[in-house]
Amino acid sequence: MMPEYDYHHLPHVKVQSASKKALWATLVLTLFFTFVEVIGGLVSHSLALLSDSAHMASDVIALFFSMLALFMATRPPNRKYTFGYLRFEIVASFLNGLALMGISIGIFIEGIKRFVHPQPIDFKWMFLIAMTGLIVNIILTIVLHRSTKEEKNLNVKSALWHFIGDLLNSVGVIVSALLIYFTGMNFFDPLISIAIGGVIFYGGAKIVRASYLILMDTVPEGFDLEQIRTDMYQIEGIEDVHDMHLWNITSDHCSLTAHVFVKHSSEPMRVILAVNQMLEQKYGIRHTTIQTEDPAIHDHTDYLRQKNRTVSL
């Protein structure tokens, strides 16, 4: 635990009850239906159904990581993890996205094999389980979608993408079953599976990209660093703003640091207070570290020379 005197004006913990309830409900239903689809896929010899069951199995893993991330986020900072465990949410999302992409590649490979070596399909089993899966996935997608509206969490969004993929899977399996039934052409099964795999890959890549950008401490989407710098210049007493960084610890936890030159006639503490108020009111950024500097004391010769040259150009 952090010592009592190590005061944090913004707690580095995240308690999300709505997300936790939604994830528990989806985990139980997903685990049950995964077994149903595996058995149904083996009985009906449907690759589309088996690909959906593989995706559902990945959902179970994804939900487990999401639940673990929610638990870790509630743990307070300590001497080693001064930001707490909020970043674990992003690590779990990154792994979930990679899992989605890996599963889609497996579906592509198996679909190509089925084109070369087609197998007979049991329409009744395939259609019955696909319809059941469609109903289950609609319910789970609605539950997770409502959760994302209540609480911002990239982990839950990654889980939602899993179930959007499952929902499309179920629709694809139903379409595949009907086409096979009316045409007798079994190649629709791997064809639909490959199309579903493409959608899953897209969702996984989107989650991986969002997680990667946070892990690389990039400026969060929706923020313009130069505009923030310009707004800081408008505060009375500030002569210069430099060495500014803005990043996300987790999906809804921004941090900003900056060095500012303050005029000798201004009170540094009042300038810092004004900067913090502007950042919170205009941009919703609450976790900030503003360091005041004086070029007469701090060595910024090269920086000032470069800045003056840029201004003169």
PDB file of C-alpha atoms in Angstrom:
ATOM      1  CA  MET A   1       0.000   0.000   0.000  1.00  0.00           C
ATOM      2  CA  MET A   2       1.054   3.594  -0.544  1.00  0.00           C
ATOM      3  CA  PRO A   3       1.869   5.506   2.663  1.00  0.00           C
ATOM      4  CA  GLU A   4      -0.959   7.685   3.937  1.00  0.00           C
ATOM      5  CA  TYR A   5       0.920  10.898   3.159  1.00  0.00           C
ATOM      6  CA  ASP A   6       1.209   9.997  -0.557  1.00  0.00           C
ATOM      7  CA  TYR A   7      -1.961  11.832  -1.491  1.00  0.00           C
ATOM      8  CA  HIS A   8      -3.539  11.277  -4.931  1.00  0.00           C
ATOM      9  CA  HIS A   9      -6.053  13.918  -5.977  1.00  0.00           C
ATOM     10  CA  LEU A  10      -7.327  11.461  -8.604  1.00  0.00           C
ATOM     11  CA  PRO A  11      -7.674   7.839  -7.410  1.00  0.00           C
ATOM     12  CA  HIS A  12      -5.856   5.405  -9.689  1.00  0.00           C
ATOM     13  CA  VAL A  13      -8.592   2.811  -9.300  1.00  0.00           C
ATOM     14  CA  LYS A  14     -11.652   1.991 -11.359  1.00  0.00           C
ATOM     15  CA  VAL A  15     -14.787   0.384  -9.916  1.00  0.00           C
ATOM     16  CA  GLN A  16     -17.338  -0.515 -12.601  1.00  0.00           C
ATOM     17  CA  SER A  17     -20.302  -2.431 -11.218  1.00  0.00           C
ATOM     18  CA  ALA A  18     -22.382  -2.295 -14.415  1.00  0.00           C
ATOM     19  CA  SER A  19     -19.529  -3.738 -16.479  1.00  0.00           C
ATOM     20  CA  LYS A  20     -18.939  -6.476 -13.920  1.00  0.00           C
ATOM     21  CA  LYS A  21     -22.594  -7.593 -13.891  1.00  0.00           C
ATOM     22  CA  ALA A  22     -22.746  -7.568 -17.685  1.00  0.00           C
ATOM     23  CA  LEU A  23     -19.558  -9.622 -18.002  1.00  0.00           C
ATOM     24  CA  TRP A  24     -20.665 -12.207 -15.440  1.00  0.00           C
ATOM     25  CA  ALA A  25     -23.985 -12.715 -17.223  1.00  0.00           C
ATOM     26  CA  THR A  26     -22.343 -13.068 -20.622  1.00  0.00           C
ATOM     27  CA  LEU A  27     -19.625 -15.394 -19.290  1.00  0.00           C
ATOM     28  CA  VAL A  28     -22.136 -17.906 -17.897  1.00  0.00           C
ATOM     29  CA  LEU A  29     -24.307 -17.936 -21.039  1.00  0.00           C
ATOM     30  CA  THR A  30     -21.316 -18.053 -23.378  1.00  0.00           C
ATOM     31  CA  LEU A  31     -19.668 -20.965 -21.581  1.00  0.00           C
ATOM     32  CA  PHE A  32     -22.896 -22.980 -21.736  1.00  0.00           C
ATOM     33  CA  PHE A  33     -23.599 -22.277 -25.393  1.00  0.00           C
ATOM     34  CA  THR A  34     -19.988 -22.992 -26.416  1.00  0.00           C
ATOM     35  CA  PHE A  35     -20.471 -26.628 -25.404  1.00  0.00           C
ATOM     36  CA  VAL A  36     -23.787 -26.734 -27.264  1.00  0.00           C
ATOM     37  CA  GLU A  37     -22.209 -25.436 -30.487  1.00  0.00           C
ATOM     38  CA  VAL A  38     -19.191 -27.753 -30.290  1.00  0.00           C
ATOM     39  CA  ILE A  39     -21.471 -30.783 -29.996  1.00  0.00           C
ATOM     40  CA  GLY A  40     -23.799 -29.463 -32.714  1.00  0.00           C
ATOM     41  CA  GLY A  41     -20.910 -28.698 -35.059  1.00  0.00           C
ATOM     42  CA  LEU A  42     -19.460 -32.184 -34.676  1.00  0.00           C
ATOM     43  CA  VAL A  43     -22.840 -33.848 -35.175  1.00  0.00           C
ATOM     44  CA  SER A  44     -23.808 -31.761 -38.233  1.00  0.00           C
ATOM     45  CA  HIS A  45     -20.265 -31.632 -39.749  1.00  0.00           C
ATOM     46  CA  SER A  46     -20.736 -27.882 -40.292  1.00  0.00           C
ATOM     47  CA  LEU A  47     -17.577 -25.776 -40.465  1.00  0.00           C
ATOM     48  CA  ALA A  48     -19.642 -22.611 -40.100  1.00  0.00           C
ATOM     49  CA  LEU A  49     -21.045 -23.950 -36.834  1.00  0.00           C
ATOM     50  CA  LEU A  50     -17.624 -25.124 -35.614  1.00  0.00           C
ATOM     51  CA  SER A  51     -16.067 -21.770 -36.514  1.00  0.00           C
ATOM     52  CA  ASP A  52     -18.779 -20.099 -34.468  1.00  0.00           C
ATOM     53  CA  SER A  53     -18.073 -22.443 -31.536  1.00  0.00           C
ATOM     54  CA  ALA A  54     -14.341 -21.627 -31.794  1.00  0.00           C
ATOM     55  CA  HIS A  55     -15.213 -17.951 -31.685  1.00  0.00           C
ATOM     56  CA  MET A  56     -17.459 -18.562 -28.681  1.00  0.00           C
ATOM     57  CA  ALA A  57     -14.579 -20.380 -26.954  1.00  0.00           C
ATOM     58  CA  SER A  58     -12.405 -17.312 -27.551  1.00  0.00           C
ATOM     59  CA  ASP A  59     -15.195 -15.236 -26.029  1.00  0.00           C
ATOM     60  CA  VAL A  60     -14.901 -17.248 -22.828  1.00  0.00           C
ATOM     61  CA  ILE A  61     -11.170 -16.478 -22.680  1.00  0.00           C
ATOM     62  CA  ALA A  62     -11.807 -12.830 -23.560  1.00  0.00           C
ATOM     63  CA  LEU A  63     -14.440 -12.520 -20.840  1.00  0.00           C
ATOM     64  CA  PHE A  64     -12.087 -14.116 -18.324  1.00  0.00           C
ATOM     65  CA  PHE A  65      -9.409 -11.528 -19.153  1.00  0.00           C
ATOM     66  CA  SER A  66     -12.024  -8.770 -18.959  1.00  0.00           C
ATOM     67  CA  MET A  67     -13.169  -9.920 -15.522  1.00  0.00           C
ATOM     68  CA  LEU A  68      -9.559 -10.109 -14.354  1.00  0.00           C
ATOM     69  CA  ALA A  69      -8.934  -6.606 -15.698  1.00  0.00           C
ATOM     70  CA  LEU A  70     -11.941  -5.248 -13.782  1.00  0.00           C
ATOM     71  CA  PHE A  71     -10.639  -6.865 -10.608  1.00  0.00           C
ATOM     72  CA  MET A  72      -7.105  -5.527 -11.133  1.00  0.00           C
ATOM     73  CA  ALA A  73      -8.446  -2.021 -11.786  1.00  0.00           C
ATOM     74  CA  THR A  74      -9.960  -1.923  -8.286  1.00  0.00           C
ATOM     75  CA  ARG A  75      -6.577  -2.471  -6.617  1.00  0.00           C
ATOM     76  CA  PRO A  76      -5.009   0.738  -5.244  1.00  0.00           C
ATOM     77  CA  PRO A  77      -1.543   2.040  -6.214  1.00  0.00           C
ATOM     78  CA  ASN A  78       1.501   0.823  -4.314  1.00  0.00           C
ATOM     79  CA  ARG A  79       5.236   1.536  -4.179  1.00  0.00           C
ATOM     80  CA  LYS A  80       5.875  -0.318  -7.441  1.00  0.00           C
ATOM     81  CA  TYR A  81       2.647   0.312  -9.386  1.00  0.00           C
ATOM     82  CA  THR A  82       2.161   4.016  -8.737  1.00  0.00           C
ATOM     83  CA  PHE A  83      -0.611   4.267 -11.347  1.00  0.00           C
ATOM     84  CA  GLY A  84      -2.363   1.241  -9.866  1.00  0.00           C
ATOM     85  CA  TYR A  85      -3.319  -1.595 -12.212  1.00  0.00           C
ATOM     86  CA  LEU A  86      -5.462   0.335 -14.670  1.00  0.00           C
ATOM     87  CA  ARG A  87      -3.203  -0.443 -17.650  1.00  0.00           C
ATOM     88  CA  PHE A  88      -4.019  -4.164 -17.304  1.00  0.00           C
ATOM     89  CA  GLU A  89      -7.359  -3.379 -18.982  1.00  0.00           C
ATOM     90  CA  ILE A  90      -5.461  -2.353 -22.119  1.00  0.00           C
ATOM     91  CA  VAL A  91      -3.136  -5.371 -22.019  1.00  0.00           C
ATOM     92  CA  ALA A  92      -6.174  -7.674 -21.785  1.00  0.00           C
ATOM     93  CA  SER A  93      -7.856  -5.857 -24.690  1.00  0.00           C
ATOM     94  CA  PHE A  94      -4.702  -6.209 -26.793  1.00  0.00           C
ATOM     95  CA  LEU A  95      -4.603  -9.973 -26.122  1.00  0.00           C
ATOM     96  CA  ASN A  96      -8.323 -10.275 -26.903  1.00  0.00           C
ATOM     97  CA  GLY A  97      -7.821  -8.518 -30.230  1.00  0.00           C
ATOM     98  CA  LEU A  98      -4.921 -10.821 -31.125  1.00  0.00           C
ATOM     99  CA  ALA A  99      -7.079 -13.823 -30.211  1.00  0.00           C
ATOM    100  CA  LEU A 100      -9.802 -12.628 -32.598  1.00  0.00           C
ATOM    101  CA  MET A 101      -7.301 -12.221 -35.425  1.00  0.00           C
ATOM    102  CA  GLY A 102      -5.769 -15.642 -34.743  1.00  0.00           C
ATOM    103  CA  ILE A 103      -9.168 -17.350 -34.765  1.00  0.00           C
ATOM    104  CA  SER A 104     -10.116 -15.697 -38.055  1.00  0.00           C
ATOM    105  CA  ILE A 105      -6.897 -16.948 -39.672  1.00  0.00           C
ATOM    106  CA  GLY A 106      -7.720 -20.469 -38.458  1.00  0.00           C
ATOM    107  CA  ILE A 107     -11.182 -20.163 -40.026  1.00  0.00           C
ATOM    108  CA  PHE A 108      -9.629 -19.052 -43.339  1.00  0.00           C
ATOM    109  CA  ILE A 109      -7.321 -22.090 -43.388  1.00  0.00           C
ATOM    110  CA  GLU A 110     -10.064 -24.573 -42.497  1.00  0.00           C
ATOM    111  CA  GLY A 111     -12.429 -22.980 -45.035  1.00  0.00           C
ATOM    112  CA  ILE A 112      -9.907 -23.496 -47.836  1.00  0.00           C
ATOM    113  CA  LYS A 113      -9.509 -27.129 -46.765  1.00  0.00           C
ATOM    114  CA  ARG A 114     -13.286 -27.611 -46.917  1.00  0.00           C
ATOM    115  CA  PHE A 115     -13.342 -26.206 -50.463  1.00  0.00           C
ATOM    116  CA  VAL A 116     -10.827 -28.856 -51.481  1.00  0.00           C
ATOM    117  CA  HIS A 117     -12.431 -31.666 -49.463  1.00  0.00           C
ATOM    118  CA  PRO A 118     -16.174 -30.883 -49.030  1.00  0.00           C
ATOM    119  CA  GLN A 119     -18.161 -32.710 -46.338  1.00  0.00           C
ATOM    120  CA  PRO A 120     -21.873 -33.567 -46.089  1.00  0.00           C
ATOM    121  CA  ILE A 121     -23.920 -31.256 -43.837  1.00  0.00           C
ATOM    122  CA  ASP A 122     -26.806 -32.184 -41.507  1.00  0.00           C
ATOM    123  CA  PHE A 123     -29.223 -29.307 -42.185  1.00  0.00           C
ATOM    124  CA  LYS A 124     -31.580 -29.848 -39.223  1.00  0.00           C
ATOM    125  CA  TRP A 125     -28.895 -29.761 -36.526  1.00  0.00           C
ATOM    126  CA  MET A 126     -27.076 -26.917 -38.207  1.00  0.00           C
ATOM    127  CA  PHE A 127     -30.175 -24.751 -38.549  1.00  0.00           C
ATOM    128  CA  LEU A 128     -31.562 -25.491 -35.064  1.00  0.00           C
ATOM    129  CA  ILE A 129     -28.354 -24.647 -33.215  1.00  0.00           C
ATOM    130  CA  ALA A 130     -27.710 -21.599 -35.400  1.00  0.00           C
ATOM    131  CA  MET A 131     -31.159 -20.200 -34.562  1.00  0.00           C
ATOM    132  CA  THR A 132     -30.559 -20.799 -30.847  1.00  0.00           C
ATOM    133  CA  GLY A 133     -27.165 -19.141 -31.142  1.00  0.00           C
ATOM    134  CA  LEU A 134     -28.694 -16.134 -32.881  1.00  0.00           C
ATOM    135  CA  ILE A 135     -31.127 -15.565 -29.992  1.00  0.00           C
ATOM    136  CA  VAL A 136     -28.395 -15.981 -27.357  1.00  0.00           C
ATOM    137  CA  ASN A 137     -26.004 -13.640 -29.171  1.00  0.00           C
ATOM    138  CA  ILE A 138     -28.666 -10.963 -29.646  1.00  0.00           C
ATOM    139  CA  ILE A 139     -29.308 -10.987 -25.890  1.00  0.00           C
ATOM    140  CA  LEU A 140     -25.598 -10.871 -25.007  1.00  0.00           C
ATOM    141  CA  THR A 141     -24.848  -8.113 -27.524  1.00  0.00           C
ATOM    142  CA  ILE A 142     -27.654  -5.955 -26.097  1.00  0.00           C
ATOM    143  CA  VAL A 143     -26.413  -6.522 -22.516  1.00  0.00           C
ATOM    144  CA  LEU A 144     -22.826  -5.528 -23.372  1.00  0.00           C
ATOM    145  CA  HIS A 145     -23.900  -2.604 -25.547  1.00  0.00           C
ATOM    146  CA  ARG A 146     -25.927  -1.146 -22.673  1.00  0.00           C
ATOM    147  CA  SER A 147     -22.932  -1.613 -20.381  1.00  0.00           C
ATOM    148  CA  THR A 148     -20.660   0.390 -22.713  1.00  0.00           C
ATOM    149  CA  LYS A 149     -23.208   3.222 -22.674  1.00  0.00           C
ATOM    150  CA  GLU A 150     -23.129   3.347 -18.860  1.00  0.00           C
ATOM    151  CA  GLU A 151     -19.376   2.929 -18.306  1.00  0.00           C
ATOM    152  CA  LYS A 152     -16.456   3.542 -20.697  1.00  0.00           C
ATOM    153  CA  ASN A 153     -14.238   0.465 -20.820  1.00  0.00           C
ATOM    154  CA  LEU A 154     -12.113  -0.689 -23.768  1.00  0.00           C
ATOM    155  CA  ASN A 155     -12.170  -4.212 -22.377  1.00  0.00           C
ATOM    156  CA  VAL A 156     -15.942  -4.404 -22.511  1.00  0.00           C
ATOM    157  CA  LYS A 157     -15.819  -2.935 -26.022  1.00  0.00           C
ATOM    158  CA  SER A 158     -13.457  -5.710 -27.078  1.00  0.00           C
ATOM    159  CA  ALA A 159     -15.842  -8.261 -25.573  1.00  0.00           C
ATOM    160  CA  LEU A 160     -18.700  -6.549 -27.422  1.00  0.00           C
ATOM    161  CA  TRP A 161     -16.798  -6.960 -30.698  1.00  0.00           C
ATOM    162  CA  HIS A 162     -16.470 -10.661 -29.930  1.00  0.00           C
ATOM    163  CA  PHE A 163     -20.237 -10.949 -29.616  1.00  0.00           C
ATOM    164  CA  ILE A 164     -20.928  -8.816 -32.665  1.00  0.00           C
ATOM    165  CA  GLY A 165     -18.772 -11.347 -34.497  1.00  0.00           C
ATOM    166  CA  ASP A 166     -20.777 -14.168 -32.910  1.00  0.00           C
ATOM    167  CA  LEU A 167     -24.023 -12.511 -33.953  1.00  0.00           C
ATOM    168  CA  LEU A 168     -22.808 -12.272 -37.540  1.00  0.00           C
ATOM    169  CA  ASN A 169     -21.587 -15.849 -37.263  1.00  0.00           C
ATOM    170  CA  SER A 170     -25.065 -17.041 -36.312  1.00  0.00           C
ATOM    171  CA  VAL A 171     -26.652 -15.109 -39.196  1.00  0.00           C
ATOM    172  CA  GLY A 172     -24.017 -16.528 -41.538  1.00  0.00           C
ATOM    173  CA  VAL A 173     -24.623 -20.086 -40.372  1.00  0.00           C
ATOM    174  CA  ILE A 174     -28.394 -19.694 -40.872  1.00  0.00           C
ATOM    175  CA  VAL A 175     -27.900 -18.272 -44.360  1.00  0.00           C
ATOM    176  CA  SER A 176     -25.428 -21.045 -45.141  1.00  0.00           C
ATOM    177  CA  ALA A 177     -27.848 -23.716 -43.897  1.00  0.00           C
ATOM    178  CA  LEU A 178     -30.722 -22.349 -45.990  1.00  0.00           C
ATOM    179  CA  LEU A 179     -28.563 -22.102 -49.137  1.00  0.00           C
ATOM    180  CA  ILE A 180     -27.344 -25.671 -48.661  1.00  0.00           C
ATOM    181  CA  TYR A 181     -30.901 -26.905 -48.089  1.00  0.00           C
ATOM    182  CA  PHE A 182     -32.363 -25.258 -51.197  1.00  0.00           C
ATOM    183  CA  THR A 183     -29.403 -25.738 -53.565  1.00  0.00           C
ATOM    184  CA  GLY A 184     -27.712 -28.854 -52.204  1.00  0.00           C
ATOM    185  CA  MET A 185     -24.317 -27.122 -52.650  1.00  0.00           C
ATOM    186  CA  ASN A 186     -22.182 -27.672 -49.549  1.00  0.00           C
ATOM    187  CA  PHE A 187     -19.511 -25.163 -50.598  1.00  0.00           C
ATOM    188  CA  PHE A 188     -21.693 -22.406 -49.123  1.00  0.00           C
ATOM    189  CA  ASP A 189     -20.622 -23.632 -45.655  1.00  0.00           C
ATOM    190  CA  PRO A 190     -16.881 -22.789 -46.007  1.00  0.00           C
ATOM    191  CA  LEU A 191     -17.691 -19.732 -48.140  1.00  0.00           C
ATOM    192  CA  ILE A 192     -19.849 -18.187 -45.403  1.00  0.00           C
ATOM    193  CA  SER A 193     -17.242 -19.185 -42.806  1.00  0.00           C
ATOM    194  CA  ILE A 194     -14.486 -17.302 -44.641  1.00  0.00           C
ATOM    195  CA  ALA A 195     -16.705 -14.216 -44.928  1.00  0.00           C
ATOM    196  CA  ILE A 196     -17.398 -14.410 -41.186  1.00  0.00           C
ATOM    197  CA  GLY A 197     -13.666 -14.781 -40.563  1.00  0.00           C
ATOM    198  CA  GLY A 198     -13.073 -11.520 -42.414  1.00  0.00           C
ATOM    199  CA  VAL A 199     -15.489  -9.669 -40.131  1.00  0.00           C
ATOM    200  CA  ILE A 200     -13.871 -11.202 -37.036  1.00  0.00           C
ATOM    201  CA  PHE A 201     -10.404 -10.211 -38.277  1.00  0.00           C
ATOM    202  CA  TYR A 202     -11.546  -6.608 -38.802  1.00  0.00           C
ATOM    203  CA  GLY A 203     -12.959  -6.380 -35.273  1.00  0.00           C
ATOM    204  CA  GLY A 204      -9.793  -7.883 -33.777  1.00  0.00           C
ATOM    205  CA  ALA A 205      -7.535  -5.532 -35.748  1.00  0.00           C
ATOM    206  CA  LYS A 206      -9.580  -2.545 -34.571  1.00  0.00           C
ATOM    207  CA  ILE A 207      -9.204  -3.555 -30.910  1.00  0.00           C
ATOM    208  CA  VAL A 208      -5.473  -4.269 -31.338  1.00  0.00           C
ATOM    209  CA  ARG A 209      -4.941  -0.843 -32.901  1.00  0.00           C
ATOM    210  CA  ALA A 210      -6.804   0.992 -30.126  1.00  0.00           C
ATOM    211  CA  SER A 211      -4.907  -0.931 -27.440  1.00  0.00           C
ATOM    212  CA  TYR A 212      -1.565  -0.441 -29.194  1.00  0.00           C
ATOM    213  CA  LEU A 213      -2.025   3.332 -29.359  1.00  0.00           C
ATOM    214  CA  ILE A 214      -2.672   3.477 -25.614  1.00  0.00           C
ATOM    215  CA  LEU A 215       0.250   1.169 -24.819  1.00  0.00           C
ATOM    216  CA  MET A 216       2.508   3.442 -26.907  1.00  0.00           C
ATOM    217  CA  ASP A 217       1.336   6.485 -24.889  1.00  0.00           C
ATOM    218  CA  THR A 218       0.098   8.307 -27.985  1.00  0.00           C
ATOM    219  CA  VAL A 219      -2.084  11.414 -27.718  1.00  0.00           C
ATOM    220  CA  PRO A 220      -5.646  10.100 -27.205  1.00  0.00           C
ATOM    221  CA  GLU A 221      -8.081  10.428 -30.081  1.00  0.00           C
ATOM    222  CA  GLY A 222     -10.224  13.536 -29.865  1.00  0.00           C
ATOM    223  CA  PHE A 223      -7.432  15.704 -28.418  1.00  0.00           C
ATOM    224  CA  ASP A 224      -5.345  18.231 -30.349  1.00  0.00           C
ATOM    225  CA  LEU A 225      -2.104  18.787 -28.453  1.00  0.00           C
ATOM    226  CA  GLU A 226      -1.294  22.024 -30.280  1.00  0.00           C
ATOM    227  CA  GLN A 227      -4.744  23.423 -29.549  1.00  0.00           C
ATOM    228  CA  ILE A 228      -4.270  22.633 -25.860  1.00  0.00           C
ATOM    229  CA  ARG A 229      -0.897  24.389 -26.002  1.00  0.00           C
ATOM    230  CA  THR A 230      -2.541  27.429 -27.632  1.00  0.00           C
ATOM    231  CA  ASP A 231      -5.210  27.532 -24.911  1.00  0.00           C
ATOM    232  CA  MET A 232      -2.504  27.426 -22.251  1.00  0.00           C
ATOM    233  CA  TYR A 233      -0.795  30.407 -23.900  1.00  0.00           C
ATOM    234  CA  GLN A 234      -4.010  32.383 -23.393  1.00  0.00           C
ATOM    235  CA  ILE A 235      -3.642  32.124 -19.616  1.00  0.00           C
ATOM    236  CA  GLU A 236      -2.206  35.298 -18.138  1.00  0.00           C
ATOM    237  CA  GLY A 237       1.366  34.897 -16.912  1.00  0.00           C
ATOM    238  CA  ILE A 238       2.477  32.127 -19.269  1.00  0.00           C
ATOM    239  CA  GLU A 239       5.311  32.991 -21.651  1.00  0.00           C
ATOM    240  CA  ASP A 240       6.024  29.553 -23.062  1.00  0.00           C
ATOM    241  CA  VAL A 241       4.799  25.942 -22.941  1.00  0.00           C
ATOM    242  CA  HIS A 242       7.105  23.030 -23.787  1.00  0.00           C
ATOM    243  CA  ASP A 243       7.920  19.395 -22.969  1.00  0.00           C
ATOM    244  CA  MET A 244       4.181  18.644 -23.004  1.00  0.00           C
ATOM    245  CA  HIS A 245       2.863  15.081 -22.996  1.00  0.00           C
ATOM    246  CA  LEU A 246      -0.702  13.755 -23.073  1.00  0.00           C
ATOM    247  CA  TRP A 247      -1.522  10.065 -22.859  1.00  0.00           C
ATOM    248  CA  ASN A 248      -4.061   7.529 -21.613  1.00  0.00           C
ATOM    249  CA  ILE A 249      -3.328   5.238 -18.693  1.00  0.00           C
ATOM    250  CA  THR A 250      -6.501   3.358 -19.578  1.00  0.00           C
ATOM    251  CA  SER A 251      -9.491   3.982 -21.835  1.00  0.00           C
ATOM    252  CA  ASP A 252     -10.914   6.923 -19.847  1.00  0.00           C
ATOM    253  CA  HIS A 253      -8.010   8.092 -17.694  1.00  0.00           C
ATOM    254  CA  CYS A 254      -5.945  10.881 -19.294  1.00  0.00           C
ATOM    255  CA  SER A 255      -2.736  12.304 -17.876  1.00  0.00           C
ATOM    256  CA  LEU A 256      -0.935  15.488 -18.965  1.00  0.00           C
ATOM    257  CA  THR A 257       2.455  16.913 -18.058  1.00  0.00           C
ATOM    258  CA  ALA A 258       4.011  20.205 -19.218  1.00  0.00           C
ATOM    259  CA  HIS A 259       6.736  22.730 -18.428  1.00  0.00           C
ATOM    260  CA  VAL A 260       5.794  26.419 -18.538  1.00  0.00           C
ATOM    261  CA  PHE A 261       7.782  29.642 -18.361  1.00  0.00           C
ATOM    262  CA  VAL A 262       5.986  32.042 -16.013  1.00  0.00           C
ATOM    263  CA  LYS A 263       6.444  35.808 -16.110  1.00  0.00           C
ATOM    264  CA  HIS A 264       8.252  37.310 -13.127  1.00  0.00           C
ATOM    265  CA  SER A 265       5.244  39.499 -12.381  1.00  0.00           C
ATOM    266  CA  SER A 266       2.939  36.457 -12.030  1.00  0.00           C
ATOM    267  CA  GLU A 267       2.449  34.086  -9.126  1.00  0.00           C
ATOM    268  CA  PRO A 268       3.393  30.551 -10.285  1.00  0.00           C
ATOM    269  CA  MET A 269       0.840  28.784  -8.064  1.00  0.00           C
ATOM    270  CA  ARG A 270      -2.018  30.878  -9.444  1.00  0.00           C
ATOM    271  CA  VAL A 271      -0.870  30.153 -12.988  1.00  0.00           C
ATOM    272  CA  ILE A 272      -0.819  26.414 -12.284  1.00  0.00           C
ATOM    273  CA  LEU A 273      -4.306  26.627 -10.745  1.00  0.00           C
ATOM    274  CA  ALA A 274      -5.601  28.447 -13.839  1.00  0.00           C
ATOM    275  CA  VAL A 275      -4.044  25.865 -16.156  1.00  0.00           C
ATOM    276  CA  ASN A 276      -5.566  22.956 -14.218  1.00  0.00           C
ATOM    277  CA  GLN A 277      -9.009  24.577 -14.175  1.00  0.00           C
ATOM    278  CA  MET A 278      -8.897  25.205 -17.922  1.00  0.00           C
ATOM    279  CA  LEU A 279      -7.780  21.638 -18.681  1.00  0.00           C
ATOM    280  CA  GLU A 280     -10.507  20.107 -16.533  1.00  0.00           C
ATOM    281  CA  GLN A 281     -13.353  22.388 -17.629  1.00  0.00           C
ATOM    282  CA  LYS A 282     -12.575  22.442 -21.370  1.00  0.00           C
ATOM    283  CA  TYR A 283     -11.002  19.028 -21.947  1.00  0.00           C
ATOM    284  CA  GLY A 284     -12.002  16.919 -18.948  1.00  0.00           C
ATOM    285  CA  ILE A 285      -8.329  16.297 -18.076  1.00  0.00           C
ATOM    286  CA  ARG A 286      -7.995  16.026 -14.297  1.00  0.00           C
ATOM    287  CA  HIS A 287      -4.662  14.278 -13.788  1.00  0.00           C
ATOM    288  CA  THR A 288      -2.024  16.916 -14.569  1.00  0.00           C
ATOM    289  CA  THR A 289       1.514  17.810 -13.562  1.00  0.00           C
ATOM    290  CA  ILE A 290       2.520  21.375 -14.464  1.00  0.00           C
ATOM    291  CA  GLN A 291       6.104  22.421 -13.757  1.00  0.00           C
ATOM    292  CA  THR A 292       6.908  26.144 -13.715  1.00  0.00           C
ATOM    293  CA  GLU A 293      10.341  27.244 -14.928  1.00  0.00           C
ATOM    294  CA  ASP A 294      12.439  30.376 -15.299  1.00  0.00           C
ATOM    295  CA  PRO A 295      14.861  30.531 -18.262  1.00  0.00           C
ATOM    296  CA  ALA A 296      17.261  32.513 -16.077  1.00  0.00           C
ATOM    297  CA  ILE A 297      17.575  29.554 -13.711  1.00  0.00           C
ATOM    298  CA  HIS A 298      16.848  26.511 -15.886  1.00  0.00           C
ATOM    299  CA  ASP A 299      19.158  25.828 -18.810  1.00  0.00           C
ATOM    300  CA  HIS A 300      17.000  26.138 -21.936  1.00  0.00           C
ATOM    301  CA  THR A 301      19.472  27.973 -24.167  1.00  0.00           C
ATOM    302  CA  ASP A 302      19.202  25.577 -27.126  1.00  0.00           C
ATOM    303  CA  TYR A 303      15.409  25.425 -26.875  1.00  0.00           C
ATOM    304  CA  LEU A 304      15.005  29.229 -26.793  1.00  0.00           C
ATOM    305  CA  ARG A 305      17.440  29.673 -29.682  1.00  0.00           C
ATOM    306  CA  GLN A 306      15.530  27.160 -31.770  1.00  0.00           C
ATOM    307  CA  LYS A 307      12.177  28.697 -30.857  1.00  0.00           C
ATOM    308  CA  ASN A 308      13.316  32.234 -31.716  1.00  0.00           C
ATOM    309  CA  ARG A 309      14.646  31.008 -35.050  1.00  0.00           C
ATOM    310  CA  THR A 310      11.276  29.356 -35.819  1.00  0.00           C
ATOM    311  CA  VAL A 311       9.351  32.494 -34.870  1.00  0.00           C
ATOM    312  CA  SER A 312      11.590  34.699 -37.029  1.00  0.00           C
ATOM    313  CA  LEU A 313      11.059  32.426 -40.040  1.00  0.00           C
TER     314      LEU A 313
END
